[in-house]
Amino acid sequence: MPRVVDHQERKTMIANAACMVIARDGLDAVTLANVGREADCTTGTITHYFHDKEEVLTAALDHAIETMNARMVRRLKKNPEDVLGFLCETLPLGRRGREETKVWYCFWSRAMHDNHLAKSQRSMHLRWRTRVRDLLLGMQTRGVIVLKHDIEDEAEALCAMINGLGLRATLDPGEWPAVRQVRLLEDYLSRLQTA
Amino acid sequence: MPRVVDHQERKTMIANAACMVIARDGLDAVTLANVGREADCTTGTITHYFHDKEEVLTAALDHAIETMNARMVRRLKKNPEDVLGFLCETLPLGRRGREETKVWYCFWSRAMHDNHLAKSQRSMHLRWRTRVRDLLLGMQTRGVIVLKHDIEDEAEALCAMINGLGLRATLDPGEWPAVRQVRLLEDYLSRLQTA
Amino acid sequence: MPRVVDHQERKTMIANAACMVIARDGLDAVTLANVGREADCTTGTITHYFHDKEEVLTAALDHAIETMNARMVRRLKKNPEDVLGFLCETLPLGRRGREETKVWYCFWSRAMHDNHLAKSQRSMHLRWRTRVRDLLLGMQTRGVIVLKHDIEDEAEALCAMINGLGLRATLDPGEWPAVRQVRLLEDYLSRLQTA
Amino acid sequence: MPRVVDHQERKTMIANAACMVIARDGLDAVTLANVGREADCTTGTITHYFHDKEEVLTAALDHAIETMNARMVRRLKKNPEDVLGFLCETLPLGRRGREETKVWYCFWSRAMHDNHLAKSQRSMHLRWRTRVRDLLLGMQTRGVIVLKHDIEDEAEALCAMINGLGLRATLDPGEWPAVRQVRLLEDYLSRLQTA
DNA sequence: CATGAATGAGGTTTCATTCAT
DNA sequence: TATGAATGAAACCTCATTCAT
């Protein structure tokens, strides 16, 4: 009788370990040995669950995204009109946020030259942007903001702004305490309220 | 006398070759052999001019930054009030722009875990942001815009916006023709005009 | 379970292979490839068991020392009063002795500029000298010799003599058959008998 | 008109520079670049005066030997009966002595696997030993010592003793101040006086 | 399932040597 | 005579991957 192991749970654990390594030491530090050390298993175990390294990386990205997404969803469920709170989940505000966004950002440069990762990133971005768009629509409906331009463009612009803020905050954390990130995001949103 | 060679020019040539490799195939494809192939020399020649690979990468980043900066300065000299034109130089609009920004972006993720690169990036960002700030100040003086918030924050926000737009355009070029990038940048600037 | 291998035994085997290479072709011929050829494995296997080349060299030195030491101990156990026999184990008398001492001697020059090896050498020398001293003391007790000088100095001097003889014998084997080495060592010891 | 340069003097200067490098950092640190740095010239200059690296090393060894020999000769001229003084010139007593003997010792291990160097070492040893022998003969004639064994063996034994002492002093300088080296050498000589 | 030993390709780096100037 | 640019061989080391157990 084979040892009973939840296959999917094991994969997730390894993907999570990979995320830890990425967040701590960067994508270039991701070796199967390092991931194994973090996940407390050997390289053999990893290749048992993943065909090759690329699959591990993809799983790591997916894991980070799903975790972030889950938090966003949870937040929205609590209060569907808390747009700022929702958006803040994608900024590196706390320790958790910093880790997750770092993983996300690390894959940007790789996605530029890896079609597979690029697709993954695009579909993930699409989902995020769609939600952002719907929230903007809701705000407009409620009269909170007035969108002067194409709604898709507005959503894209907001996403770009958030990515830009998060990036800068990650590259220069000393200059970017949470309050400053939030303040600049609020400033951006406040400009949309103009009649 | 030895073979006559302009030492600095040779270094620049190699740095440029490294940029080409980065823009085409990404940071992970930067091997001394690849750079040598691009620069039409051997790995030995490269290490003759650079102590090690890290120096080559740093030189590549510096080269890309300097090239971009030179274009910005040239543009400003022609017309010191063409703020939009100035900002567009840091967007991946044409072939050259796409190449240069790609090199720049590729170093973001590495800077997150490499203190040396981080410093280089920060000082470069500071220079850029300072210029952006001064231009915003000029616009305010000319009455073109009305800044409601801290000027440093405004400059940072604009930089973040541009980085975000450029990033998205690079990750999903199909969705981001030059006109769209410029349009969204204009939209952002137009919101600053509000009385 | 993985391929069953005695980790320590494998390390010893590789260290021994390194010794063979050193004895045959010298320290400068010690490349991981050469050691691998001797040990019938690849460079990858070697770095699997040793962190880097320096560790391989250290292990080789330790191995040679331990082997020589084991022979000395064995000899002493058989006949604790056979001082000459004991000392002869550190001379390049036979094929085995020539190999082991050669490895030992090769590390002298390296120890002069490598602190780590220097320490290893010193501790090994201390152990050897201590034993030599105790044997000299025993001989004095038995009335075989009369030590006129400080016992530590006497031990050091004897060690130096043996190293000097072994060195000359190694550099000019044609002039130094085993009998000559032993004769000169006996001459030295006989002078200690003087009343 | 070609620049006037004393060819031989230039070679000596380079050989001396190589000795400095060897004494300071060991044989493995001898790269043409390092020697050039020490001699204040380029690698090109070195290969202009020496066919290849091996020639540089041979010249370095010869240089060190000649320097030491010159000192011995000078000493003997002053007082042909000062045997101890003569022998002390081959021990690492002062700064100069330490440097020269270090160079000498460094070549031992290399000579074990390099026939060319081995010959060089043997002829140099022969010269030294012959002189030592003649001095011993002189002492016997003067009645200072009584040689019980073959004179060649006695000379060899003394040489071996000196090499052994010098080696130990070099490997463990902390334990071997000049006085101790001289004392042990004197002890050895004193035993030859026995009637 | 899991291990970790073994491989070997591929990368960086060093350096003696050649050679145009 | 001297330079130092360029080469390329050879070394070390890393690491994804395979596989016997």
PDB file of C-alpha atoms (C1' of nucleotides) in Angstrom, chain C residues 1-3 30-32 43 47 51-53, chain F residues 10-16 18-21:
ATOM      1  CA  MET C   1      16.162   4.544  -0.720  1.00  0.00           C
ATOM      2  CA  PRO C   2      18.848   5.955  -2.930  1.00  0.00           C
ATOM      3  CA  ARG C   3      21.649   4.046  -4.480  1.00  0.00           C
ATOM      4  CA  VAL C  30      45.681  17.891  -9.526  1.00  0.00           C
ATOM      5  CA  THR C  31      42.706  18.913 -11.580  1.00  0.00           C
ATOM      6  CA  LEU C  32      39.263  17.639 -10.813  1.00  0.00           C
ATOM      7  CA  THR C  43      34.105  16.024 -11.842  1.00  0.00           C
ATOM      8  CA  THR C  47      32.045  18.181  -6.207  1.00  0.00           C
ATOM      9  CA  HIS C  51      32.505  21.475  -1.714  1.00  0.00           C
ATOM     10  CA  ASP C  52      35.434  22.597  -3.777  1.00  0.00           C
ATOM     11  CA  LYS C  53      38.899  21.685  -4.905  1.00  0.00           C
TER      12      LYS C  53
ATOM     13  C1'  DA F  10      41.895  24.730 -19.607  1.00  0.00           C
ATOM     14  C1'  DA F  11      40.388  24.974 -15.168  1.00  0.00           C
ATOM     15  C1'  DC F  12      36.669  25.229 -11.556  1.00  0.00           C
ATOM     16  C1'  DC F  13      32.055  25.121 -10.351  1.00  0.00           C
ATOM     17  C1'  DT F  14      26.864  24.881 -10.651  1.00  0.00           C
ATOM     18  C1'  DC F  15      22.922  22.550 -11.394  1.00  0.00           C
ATOM     19  C1'  DA F  16      18.940  20.347 -13.962  1.00  0.00           C
ATOM     20  C1'  DT F  18      18.284  10.817 -14.725  1.00  0.00           C
ATOM     21  C1'  DC F  19      17.949   6.617 -12.354  1.00  0.00           C
ATOM     22  C1'  DA F  20      19.030   2.552  -9.302  1.00  0.00           C
ATOM     23  C1'  DT F  21      17.442   1.370  -5.087  1.00  0.00           C
TER      24       DT F  21
END
